[in-house]
Amino acid sequence: MRLKLEEKYDVIIVGAGVAGLNCALHLPKNKNVLIICKGEPEESDSYLAQGGICCLQGEGDYESYFSDTMRAGHCENNPAAVECMIKSSPEVIDGLIDLGVDFAREEDGKLAATREGGHSRNRICFHKDCTGKEITTKLMKAVSSLKNVEICPQNTLLDLICSKNECRGVIVADNETGKAATVYSDYTVLATGGIGGIFSHSTNYRLLTGDGVAICMKHGVAVDHVNYIQIHPTTLYSSASGKRCFLISESVRGEGAHLLGKDGERFCDELQPRDVVTAEIVKQMKKDGLPYVKLDMRPVGRAELLSHFPGIVERCAKEGYDVFSEPVPVVPAQHYFMGGVRSDLNGRTTMRRLYAVGETCCNGVHGANRLASNSLLESILFAKRAACDIAENYKPTKGLPHGYAANNAYPNTKELLESYKNILLNAIKEANEKC
């Protein structure tokens, strides 16, 4: 969809994953909201999340859930953010159920809960092996019904409109024509997702290249921990590079799958945090002289594999692997970005009228390494908090800033996006060198 030059909205949200959608859903219905996404709405990593979404299992679970999250994050987490996320999790789950999200249930009707690496008990709500798709689809349905929200796919964020450390809108380019447009707003929310597209092996969609983070760096907006990048231990091995890696959910190991070396023997505790398991896999790969290890799903059982992990079974079969009779080759790949645009618990950044939520932001909840299935929860919760903060403190801007002739200032979108990629890669390299 083409945007009109000089058009103004009350709130612009860049990104249509769970964070962007839930933010839009909770903004006042009398505010005109524009959601921009780089590709199609379905091309967000929210749709790819397999395992599930964490939920506090009663008051007695708080200390262990808090400890698990902090331990996975090497105790570099922001304790206030962790506490906020955990205590708010039942409310988040209830809200999703109200939207029609169909979580798995036990025979007595109670929500089923599975376990993943780093968790000391079962506390993860899920929908088969496509929880992210189930949640995002229901959020999209709810947002699409809102008359005050306009969703505009195939428009790429090129820049922020900034004036005296205040965000006044965005510059976007129509993907089909390449024509740039200046779009003003009272508030802007960055929900641009992760950075996997800058790596050759990643579980992320290739179009997710950290543009929002790089643009913030360009304008001096605070960004934290750009080198806090999570590697997922188990993606289906392929010799090809430059395409999205297929993730095999940690829940498979939570339900009993084993990691095996070339000798067919287990070599690690499969339920340790992701960074620990990844390190053990890399060590075993070097020992075996192979570019992969094997994941044996047979201990999970045929019935559980078919009911809980149908998508994984199907994809492995498509690649020529029968999970019921043989282990499959797996290899670690880039998966998640714990760093990002610095934000507080309400999504506020260091630039006025600019918010950041979801994987784009860094509020410290994940620390140096994210605990499995905390990402959907964190994104949904803090996006709602950002929307509520905007609503409670809403003040219209006065006048429009000048000097943003979009067509003349941004003649080559491809080169500009490549420069953003290099900004981020260089920042990651510099941060690693300081470690």
Short mmCIF file of C-alpha atoms in Angstrom, two decimals:
data_model
loop_
_atom_site.label_atom_id
_atom_site.label_comp_id
_atom_site.label_asym_id
_atom_site.label_seq_id
_atom_site.Cartn_x
_atom_site.Cartn_y
_atom_site.Cartn_z
CA MET A 1 0.00 0.00 0.00
CA ARG A 2 1.30 3.46 -0.90
CA LEU A 3 1.59 6.06 1.84
CA LYS A 4 0.81 9.69 1.18
CA LEU A 5 3.62 12.17 1.63
CA GLU A 6 3.28 14.41 4.68
CA GLU A 7 0.58 12.17 6.15
CA LYS A 8 0.32 12.26 9.94
CA TYR A 9 -0.85 9.65 12.47
CA ASP A 10 -1.20 9.77 16.21
CA VAL A 11 0.98 6.68 16.67
CA ILE A 12 3.21 4.82 14.22
CA ILE A 13 4.26 1.27 15.03
CA VAL A 14 7.06 -0.24 12.96
CA GLY A 15 6.65 -4.01 13.00
CA ALA A 16 3.69 -6.41 12.98
CA GLY A 17 4.84 -9.22 15.26
CA VAL A 18 3.27 -9.88 18.65
CA ALA A 19 4.86 -6.77 20.18
CA GLY A 20 3.64 -4.38 17.49
CA LEU A 21 0.19 -5.95 17.34
CA ASN A 22 -0.38 -6.02 21.09
CA CYS A 23 0.76 -2.42 21.37
CA ALA A 24 -1.78 -1.39 18.73
CA LEU A 25 -4.49 -3.43 20.42
CA HIS A 26 -4.12 -1.52 23.69
CA LEU A 27 -3.81 2.02 22.35
CA PRO A 28 -6.88 4.27 22.75
CA LYS A 29 -9.48 3.62 20.08
CA ASN A 30 -9.74 7.34 19.37
CA LYS A 31 -6.12 7.47 18.16
CA ASN A 32 -5.20 6.89 14.52
CA VAL A 33 -2.57 4.16 14.43
CA LEU A 34 -0.36 3.07 11.52
CA ILE A 35 1.46 -0.28 11.55
CA ILE A 36 4.27 -0.54 9.01
CA CYS A 37 6.00 -3.83 8.25
CA LYS A 38 8.99 -4.54 6.03
CA GLY A 39 7.45 -7.56 4.33
CA GLU A 40 4.13 -9.27 4.75
CA PRO A 41 2.70 -9.38 8.29
CA GLU A 42 3.33 -13.14 8.44
CA GLU A 43 7.06 -12.58 7.92
CA SER A 44 7.79 -11.94 11.57
CA ASP A 45 9.60 -14.30 13.90
CA SER A 46 6.57 -14.26 16.17
CA TYR A 47 4.92 -16.64 13.69
CA LEU A 48 7.88 -19.01 13.95
CA ALA A 49 7.95 -19.48 17.73
CA GLN A 50 7.42 -23.18 18.35
CA GLY A 51 7.88 -24.00 22.02
CA GLY A 52 5.41 -21.82 23.89
CA ILE A 53 4.97 -18.99 26.36
CA CYS A 54 5.90 -19.12 30.04
CA CYS A 55 3.38 -18.70 32.82
CA LEU A 56 3.90 -18.59 36.57
CA GLN A 57 2.53 -21.82 38.07
CA GLY A 58 1.16 -20.37 41.28
CA GLU A 59 2.82 -18.33 44.03
CA GLY A 60 5.03 -21.25 44.98
CA ASP A 61 6.67 -21.17 41.56
CA TYR A 62 7.84 -17.54 41.77
CA GLU A 63 11.25 -18.06 43.35
CA SER A 64 12.22 -20.91 41.03
CA TYR A 65 10.97 -19.09 37.91
CA PHE A 66 12.88 -15.96 38.95
CA SER A 67 16.00 -18.02 39.69
CA ASP A 68 15.77 -19.90 36.37
CA THR A 69 15.50 -16.63 34.42
CA MET A 70 18.40 -15.01 36.27
CA ARG A 71 20.60 -18.10 36.00
CA ALA A 72 20.00 -18.38 32.25
CA GLY A 73 20.85 -14.67 31.89
CA HIS A 74 24.08 -15.05 33.88
CA CYS A 75 22.53 -12.78 36.53
CA GLU A 76 22.96 -9.78 34.22
CA ASN A 77 19.18 -9.38 34.06
CA ASN A 78 17.32 -6.35 35.35
CA PRO A 79 15.62 -7.84 38.45
CA ALA A 80 12.75 -5.33 38.28
CA ALA A 81 11.99 -6.33 34.68
CA VAL A 82 12.13 -10.02 35.55
CA GLU A 83 9.78 -9.55 38.51
CA CYS A 84 7.35 -7.53 36.39
CA MET A 85 7.32 -10.16 33.65
CA ILE A 86 6.84 -13.15 35.94
CA LYS A 87 4.12 -11.63 38.12
CA SER A 88 2.24 -10.39 35.04
CA SER A 89 2.39 -13.70 33.17
CA PRO A 90 -0.97 -15.13 34.35
CA GLU A 91 -2.71 -11.92 33.24
CA VAL A 92 -1.02 -12.18 29.84
CA ILE A 93 -2.15 -15.78 29.38
CA ASP A 94 -5.71 -14.90 30.43
CA GLY A 95 -5.74 -12.05 27.91
CA LEU A 96 -4.61 -14.36 25.12
CA ILE A 97 -7.26 -16.92 26.00
CA ASP A 98 -9.84 -14.12 25.82
CA LEU A 99 -8.63 -13.48 22.27
CA GLY A 100 -9.27 -17.10 21.40
CA VAL A 101 -5.76 -18.55 21.68
CA ASP A 102 -6.20 -22.31 21.92
CA PHE A 103 -3.60 -23.51 24.41
CA ALA A 104 -3.23 -27.24 25.00
CA ARG A 105 -5.15 -28.56 28.00
CA GLU A 106 -5.11 -31.60 30.23
CA GLU A 107 -8.05 -34.01 30.34
CA ASP A 108 -9.51 -32.10 33.30
CA GLY A 109 -9.50 -28.85 31.32
CA LYS A 110 -6.53 -27.24 33.04
CA LEU A 111 -3.84 -25.64 30.90
CA ALA A 112 -1.13 -28.12 29.95
CA ALA A 113 2.47 -27.09 30.65
CA THR A 114 5.65 -28.37 29.07
CA ARG A 115 9.30 -27.85 29.99
CA GLU A 116 12.32 -26.55 28.11
CA GLY A 117 16.02 -26.12 28.78
CA GLY A 118 16.92 -24.01 31.82
CA HIS A 119 13.53 -24.49 33.50
CA SER A 120 13.35 -26.32 36.81
CA ARG A 121 9.75 -27.39 36.21
CA ASN A 122 6.97 -27.45 33.61
CA ARG A 123 5.59 -23.91 33.17
CA ILE A 124 5.26 -23.36 29.42
CA CYS A 125 1.83 -23.04 27.83
CA PHE A 126 1.73 -24.19 24.21
CA HIS A 127 -0.31 -24.89 21.10
CA LYS A 128 1.16 -27.98 19.41
CA ASP A 129 4.54 -26.87 18.02
CA CYS A 130 3.31 -23.59 16.54
CA THR A 131 2.46 -21.46 19.57
CA GLY A 132 3.76 -18.26 17.99
CA LYS A 133 1.60 -18.70 14.91
CA GLU A 134 -1.48 -19.35 17.05
CA ILE A 135 -0.92 -16.25 19.19
CA THR A 136 0.08 -13.94 16.36
CA THR A 137 -2.85 -15.03 14.20
CA LYS A 138 -5.34 -14.27 16.97
CA LEU A 139 -3.70 -10.91 17.70
CA MET A 140 -3.78 -10.03 13.99
CA LYS A 141 -7.47 -10.92 13.81
CA ALA A 142 -8.23 -8.63 16.76
CA VAL A 143 -6.15 -5.73 15.44
CA SER A 144 -7.52 -6.06 11.90
CA SER A 145 -11.01 -5.49 13.25
CA LEU A 146 -10.07 -2.11 14.72
CA LYS A 147 -11.24 0.85 12.67
CA ASN A 148 -8.52 3.11 14.07
CA VAL A 149 -5.61 0.89 12.96
CA GLU A 150 -4.16 0.79 9.44
CA ILE A 151 -1.74 -2.02 8.57
CA CYS A 152 0.67 -1.22 5.77
CA PRO A 153 2.91 -4.10 4.58
CA GLN A 154 5.82 -3.95 2.14
CA ASN A 155 7.13 -0.64 3.46
CA THR A 156 10.67 -0.44 4.78
CA LEU A 157 11.80 1.86 7.57
CA LEU A 158 14.58 4.10 6.28
CA ASP A 159 14.98 6.63 9.07
CA LEU A 160 13.44 8.42 12.02
CA ILE A 161 12.33 12.02 11.82
CA CYS A 162 14.11 13.64 14.72
CA SER A 163 14.10 17.18 16.10
CA LYS A 164 15.97 18.13 19.28
CA ASN A 165 16.08 14.57 20.62
CA GLU A 166 12.40 14.09 19.92
CA CYS A 167 10.97 11.60 17.43
CA ARG A 168 8.36 13.11 15.13
CA GLY A 169 7.76 10.25 12.71
CA VAL A 170 9.47 8.04 10.16
CA ILE A 171 10.80 7.89 6.61
CA VAL A 172 9.63 4.74 4.83
CA ALA A 173 10.07 3.35 1.33
CA ASP A 174 7.49 1.50 -0.73
CA ASN A 175 9.14 -1.84 -1.50
CA GLU A 176 7.59 -2.03 -4.98
CA THR A 177 8.41 1.44 -6.25
CA GLY A 178 11.32 2.38 -3.99
CA LYS A 179 9.66 5.77 -3.47
CA ALA A 180 10.26 7.24 -0.01
CA ALA A 181 7.59 8.91 2.09
CA THR A 182 7.67 11.18 5.12
CA VAL A 183 5.09 10.13 7.70
CA TYR A 184 4.67 12.16 10.88
CA SER A 185 3.33 11.07 14.25
CA ASP A 186 2.97 12.14 17.86
CA TYR A 187 4.56 8.88 19.02
CA THR A 188 6.60 6.17 17.32
CA VAL A 189 7.04 2.60 18.53
CA LEU A 190 9.84 0.43 17.18
CA ALA A 191 8.91 -3.25 17.12
CA THR A 192 11.21 -4.22 14.25
CA GLY A 193 12.21 -7.63 15.60
CA GLY A 194 15.61 -9.29 15.61
CA ILE A 195 18.86 -9.15 13.67
CA GLY A 196 19.20 -12.67 12.24
CA GLY A 197 19.23 -11.48 8.64
CA ILE A 198 22.77 -10.14 9.06
CA PHE A 199 24.07 -13.67 9.74
CA SER A 200 24.52 -16.49 7.24
CA HIS A 201 22.92 -19.07 9.55
CA SER A 202 19.87 -17.97 11.52
CA THR A 203 16.37 -19.14 12.45
CA ASN A 204 15.09 -15.61 11.70
CA TYR A 205 13.42 -14.39 8.54
CA ARG A 206 16.10 -12.95 6.26
CA LEU A 207 14.48 -9.51 6.13
CA LEU A 208 15.06 -8.99 9.87
CA THR A 209 18.33 -7.09 9.77
CA GLY A 210 18.21 -4.87 12.85
CA ASP A 211 17.36 -1.70 10.94
CA GLY A 212 15.57 -0.15 13.92
CA VAL A 213 18.55 -0.69 16.20
CA ALA A 214 21.06 0.69 13.66
CA ILE A 215 18.91 3.76 13.00
CA CYS A 216 18.76 4.46 16.71
CA MET A 217 22.56 4.20 16.91
CA LYS A 218 22.79 6.66 14.02
CA HIS A 219 20.72 9.20 15.98
CA GLY A 220 22.45 8.70 19.32
CA VAL A 221 19.59 6.82 20.97
CA ALA A 222 21.06 4.56 23.65
CA VAL A 223 21.57 0.93 22.61
CA ASP A 224 22.78 -1.75 25.02
CA HIS A 225 24.58 -5.10 24.71
CA VAL A 226 24.65 -5.43 20.92
CA ASN A 227 26.87 -8.49 21.29
CA TYR A 228 24.35 -10.40 23.43
CA ILE A 229 23.28 -12.78 20.69
CA GLN A 230 21.70 -16.12 21.44
CA ILE A 231 22.49 -19.25 19.49
CA HIS A 232 19.79 -21.93 19.44
CA PRO A 233 21.32 -25.38 19.96
CA THR A 234 19.16 -27.38 17.58
CA THR A 235 18.29 -26.42 14.02
CA LEU A 236 17.92 -29.00 11.28
CA TYR A 237 21.29 -29.35 9.58
CA SER A 238 21.67 -28.22 5.98
CA SER A 239 24.84 -27.64 3.96
CA ALA A 240 23.25 -24.59 2.31
CA SER A 241 23.83 -21.08 3.68
CA GLY A 242 21.93 -17.83 3.34
CA LYS A 243 18.50 -19.31 4.01
CA ARG A 244 16.44 -19.49 7.17
CA CYS A 245 17.35 -22.44 9.35
CA PHE A 246 14.52 -24.66 10.56
CA LEU A 247 14.40 -24.69 14.34
CA ILE A 248 13.65 -27.86 16.28
CA SER A 249 11.98 -26.72 19.44
CA GLU A 250 13.65 -27.06 22.81
CA SER A 251 10.36 -28.59 23.97
CA VAL A 252 11.35 -31.75 22.10
CA ARG A 253 14.25 -32.15 24.50
CA GLY A 254 11.98 -31.10 27.34
CA GLU A 255 9.78 -34.08 26.47
CA GLY A 256 12.74 -36.49 26.44
CA ALA A 257 14.72 -36.25 23.18
CA HIS A 258 18.47 -37.00 23.42
CA LEU A 259 21.50 -35.40 21.81
CA LEU A 260 23.95 -37.97 20.46
CA GLY A 261 27.53 -37.88 19.22
CA LYS A 262 28.95 -39.88 16.32
CA ASP A 263 29.27 -42.88 18.63
CA GLY A 264 25.55 -42.82 19.36
CA GLU A 265 26.10 -41.84 23.00
CA ARG A 266 24.63 -38.86 24.88
CA PHE A 267 27.23 -36.20 25.63
CA CYS A 268 25.43 -33.53 27.70
CA ASP A 269 22.44 -32.64 29.87
CA GLU A 270 19.94 -31.57 27.22
CA LEU A 271 17.97 -29.38 29.63
CA GLN A 272 20.70 -26.93 30.53
CA PRO A 273 20.29 -23.30 29.30
CA ARG A 274 20.75 -22.76 25.58
CA ASP A 275 24.25 -21.30 25.71
CA VAL A 276 25.49 -24.26 27.78
CA VAL A 277 23.97 -26.85 25.44
CA THR A 278 25.27 -24.97 22.39
CA ALA A 279 28.81 -25.01 23.80
CA GLU A 280 28.57 -28.76 24.40
CA ILE A 281 27.33 -29.35 20.85
CA VAL A 282 30.16 -27.30 19.34
CA LYS A 283 32.65 -29.23 21.47
CA GLN A 284 31.19 -32.55 20.33
CA MET A 285 31.17 -31.48 16.68
CA LYS A 286 34.90 -30.74 16.91
CA LYS A 287 35.53 -34.06 18.61
CA ASP A 288 33.57 -35.97 15.96
CA GLY A 289 34.91 -33.97 13.02
CA LEU A 290 31.36 -33.43 11.77
CA PRO A 291 29.30 -30.26 11.07
CA TYR A 292 26.42 -31.58 13.19
CA VAL A 293 25.36 -33.86 16.04
CA LYS A 294 22.26 -36.06 16.12
CA LEU A 295 18.96 -35.47 17.90
CA ASP A 296 17.07 -38.63 18.77
CA MET A 297 13.35 -37.94 19.21
CA ARG A 298 12.31 -41.58 19.59
CA PRO A 299 12.32 -41.42 23.43
CA VAL A 300 9.51 -38.84 23.20
CA GLY A 301 7.18 -41.49 21.79
CA ARG A 302 5.18 -41.62 18.58
CA ALA A 303 1.90 -40.40 20.08
CA GLU A 304 3.47 -37.35 21.75
CA LEU A 305 5.48 -36.46 18.63
CA LEU A 306 2.38 -36.56 16.45
CA SER A 307 0.16 -34.59 18.84
CA HIS A 308 2.68 -32.06 20.21
CA PHE A 309 5.19 -31.69 17.36
CA PRO A 310 3.38 -32.36 14.06
CA GLY A 311 5.13 -29.51 12.24
CA ILE A 312 8.58 -30.74 13.20
CA VAL A 313 7.74 -34.32 12.21
CA GLU A 314 6.43 -33.10 8.86
CA ARG A 315 9.43 -30.88 8.10
CA CYS A 316 11.92 -33.61 8.99
CA ALA A 317 10.04 -36.02 6.72
CA LYS A 318 10.17 -33.45 3.93
CA GLU A 319 13.95 -33.34 4.33
CA GLY A 320 14.13 -37.14 4.19
CA TYR A 321 14.27 -38.01 7.89
CA ASP A 322 11.90 -40.38 9.66
CA VAL A 323 11.98 -39.22 13.29
CA PHE A 324 10.28 -42.44 14.40
CA SER A 325 13.14 -44.63 13.22
CA GLU A 326 16.32 -42.53 13.20
CA PRO A 327 18.01 -39.50 14.82
CA VAL A 328 18.21 -36.30 12.75
CA PRO A 329 21.27 -34.07 12.24
CA VAL A 330 21.15 -30.75 14.10
CA VAL A 331 23.44 -27.75 14.39
CA PRO A 332 23.38 -24.48 16.37
CA ALA A 333 22.33 -21.25 14.60
CA GLN A 334 21.75 -17.62 15.53
CA HIS A 335 18.32 -17.29 17.07
CA TYR A 336 17.65 -14.31 19.33
CA PHE A 337 18.95 -10.84 20.20
CA MET A 338 19.07 -9.97 23.89
CA GLY A 339 20.61 -6.56 23.23
CA GLY A 340 18.82 -3.68 21.58
CA VAL A 341 17.45 -0.19 22.00
CA ARG A 342 17.58 0.72 25.68
CA SER A 343 14.09 0.94 27.14
CA ASP A 344 12.50 1.12 30.55
CA LEU A 345 9.64 -1.06 31.76
CA ASN A 346 7.19 1.09 29.80
CA GLY A 347 9.14 0.92 26.55
CA ARG A 348 10.50 4.46 26.74
CA THR A 349 13.85 5.03 25.04
CA THR A 350 16.32 7.87 25.58
CA MET A 351 14.63 9.86 22.81
CA ARG A 352 11.36 11.59 23.62
CA ARG A 353 8.22 10.21 21.93
CA LEU A 354 10.15 7.10 20.81
CA TYR A 355 9.36 3.67 22.27
CA ALA A 356 10.93 0.27 21.63
CA VAL A 357 9.36 -3.10 22.40
CA GLY A 358 9.91 -6.78 21.68
CA GLU A 359 13.21 -8.13 20.42
CA THR A 360 14.18 -4.66 19.18
CA CYS A 361 14.47 -3.35 22.73
CA CYS A 362 16.70 -4.15 25.67
CA ASN A 363 15.01 -3.66 29.03
CA GLY A 364 17.29 -6.14 30.74
CA VAL A 365 14.71 -8.87 31.29
CA HIS A 366 16.79 -11.52 29.51
CA GLY A 367 20.26 -10.59 30.72
CA ALA A 368 23.09 -12.11 28.70
CA ASN A 369 21.10 -15.17 27.58
CA ARG A 370 17.34 -15.62 27.27
CA LEU A 371 15.51 -18.37 29.12
CA ALA A 372 13.43 -20.48 26.73
CA SER A 373 9.87 -19.28 26.03
CA ASN A 374 10.25 -15.96 27.81
CA SER A 375 10.33 -14.04 24.52
CA LEU A 376 6.63 -14.12 23.58
CA LEU A 377 5.71 -13.27 27.16
CA GLU A 378 8.14 -10.36 27.37
CA SER A 379 7.13 -8.96 23.99
CA ILE A 380 3.40 -9.09 24.66
CA LEU A 381 3.59 -7.70 28.20
CA PHE A 382 5.91 -4.75 27.65
CA ALA A 383 4.20 -3.80 24.40
CA LYS A 384 0.96 -3.41 26.34
CA ARG A 385 2.76 -1.39 29.00
CA ALA A 386 4.13 0.92 26.28
CA ALA A 387 0.64 1.42 24.85
CA CYS A 388 -0.74 2.23 28.29
CA ASP A 389 2.11 4.66 28.96
CA ILE A 390 1.44 6.48 25.68
CA ALA A 391 -2.27 6.66 26.49
CA GLU A 392 -1.75 7.93 30.03
CA ASN A 393 0.75 10.62 29.02
CA TYR A 394 -0.52 11.55 25.55
CA LYS A 395 0.37 15.04 24.39
CA PRO A 396 -0.02 16.06 20.73
CA THR A 397 2.98 17.55 18.97
CA LYS A 398 2.88 21.16 17.84
CA GLY A 399 3.53 21.82 14.16
CA LEU A 400 5.66 19.73 11.84
CA PRO A 401 9.46 19.71 11.59
CA HIS A 402 10.89 20.79 8.27
CA GLY A 403 13.82 19.63 6.18
CA TYR A 404 12.80 16.03 5.51
CA ALA A 405 12.51 15.86 1.74
CA ALA A 406 12.28 12.09 1.59
CA ASN A 407 12.69 11.59 -2.15
CA ASN A 408 15.90 13.61 -2.36
CA ALA A 409 17.53 12.46 0.87
CA TYR A 410 17.09 8.70 0.35
CA PRO A 411 17.79 7.91 -3.31
CA ASN A 412 19.20 4.38 -2.81
CA THR A 413 17.34 2.22 -0.32
CA LYS A 414 19.51 -0.85 -0.88
CA GLU A 415 22.74 1.03 -0.09
CA LEU A 416 21.18 2.65 2.96
CA LEU A 417 20.03 -0.67 4.41
CA GLU A 418 23.45 -2.17 3.74
CA SER A 419 25.01 0.71 5.67
CA TYR A 420 22.71 -0.04 8.62
CA LYS A 421 23.78 -3.67 8.50
CA ASN A 422 27.44 -2.58 8.64
CA ILE A 423 26.75 -0.21 11.55
CA LEU A 424 25.37 -3.11 13.53
CA LEU A 425 28.04 -5.63 12.55
CA ASN A 426 30.81 -3.17 13.42
CA ALA A 427 29.18 -2.42 16.77
CA ILE A 428 28.96 -6.13 17.55
CA LYS A 429 32.60 -6.61 16.60
CA GLU A 430 33.73 -3.69 18.76
CA ALA A 431 31.71 -4.92 21.73
CA ASN A 432 33.18 -8.41 21.44
CA GLU A 433 36.70 -7.02 21.26
CA LYS A 434 36.14 -5.20 24.56
CA CYS A 435 35.09 -8.42 26.32
#
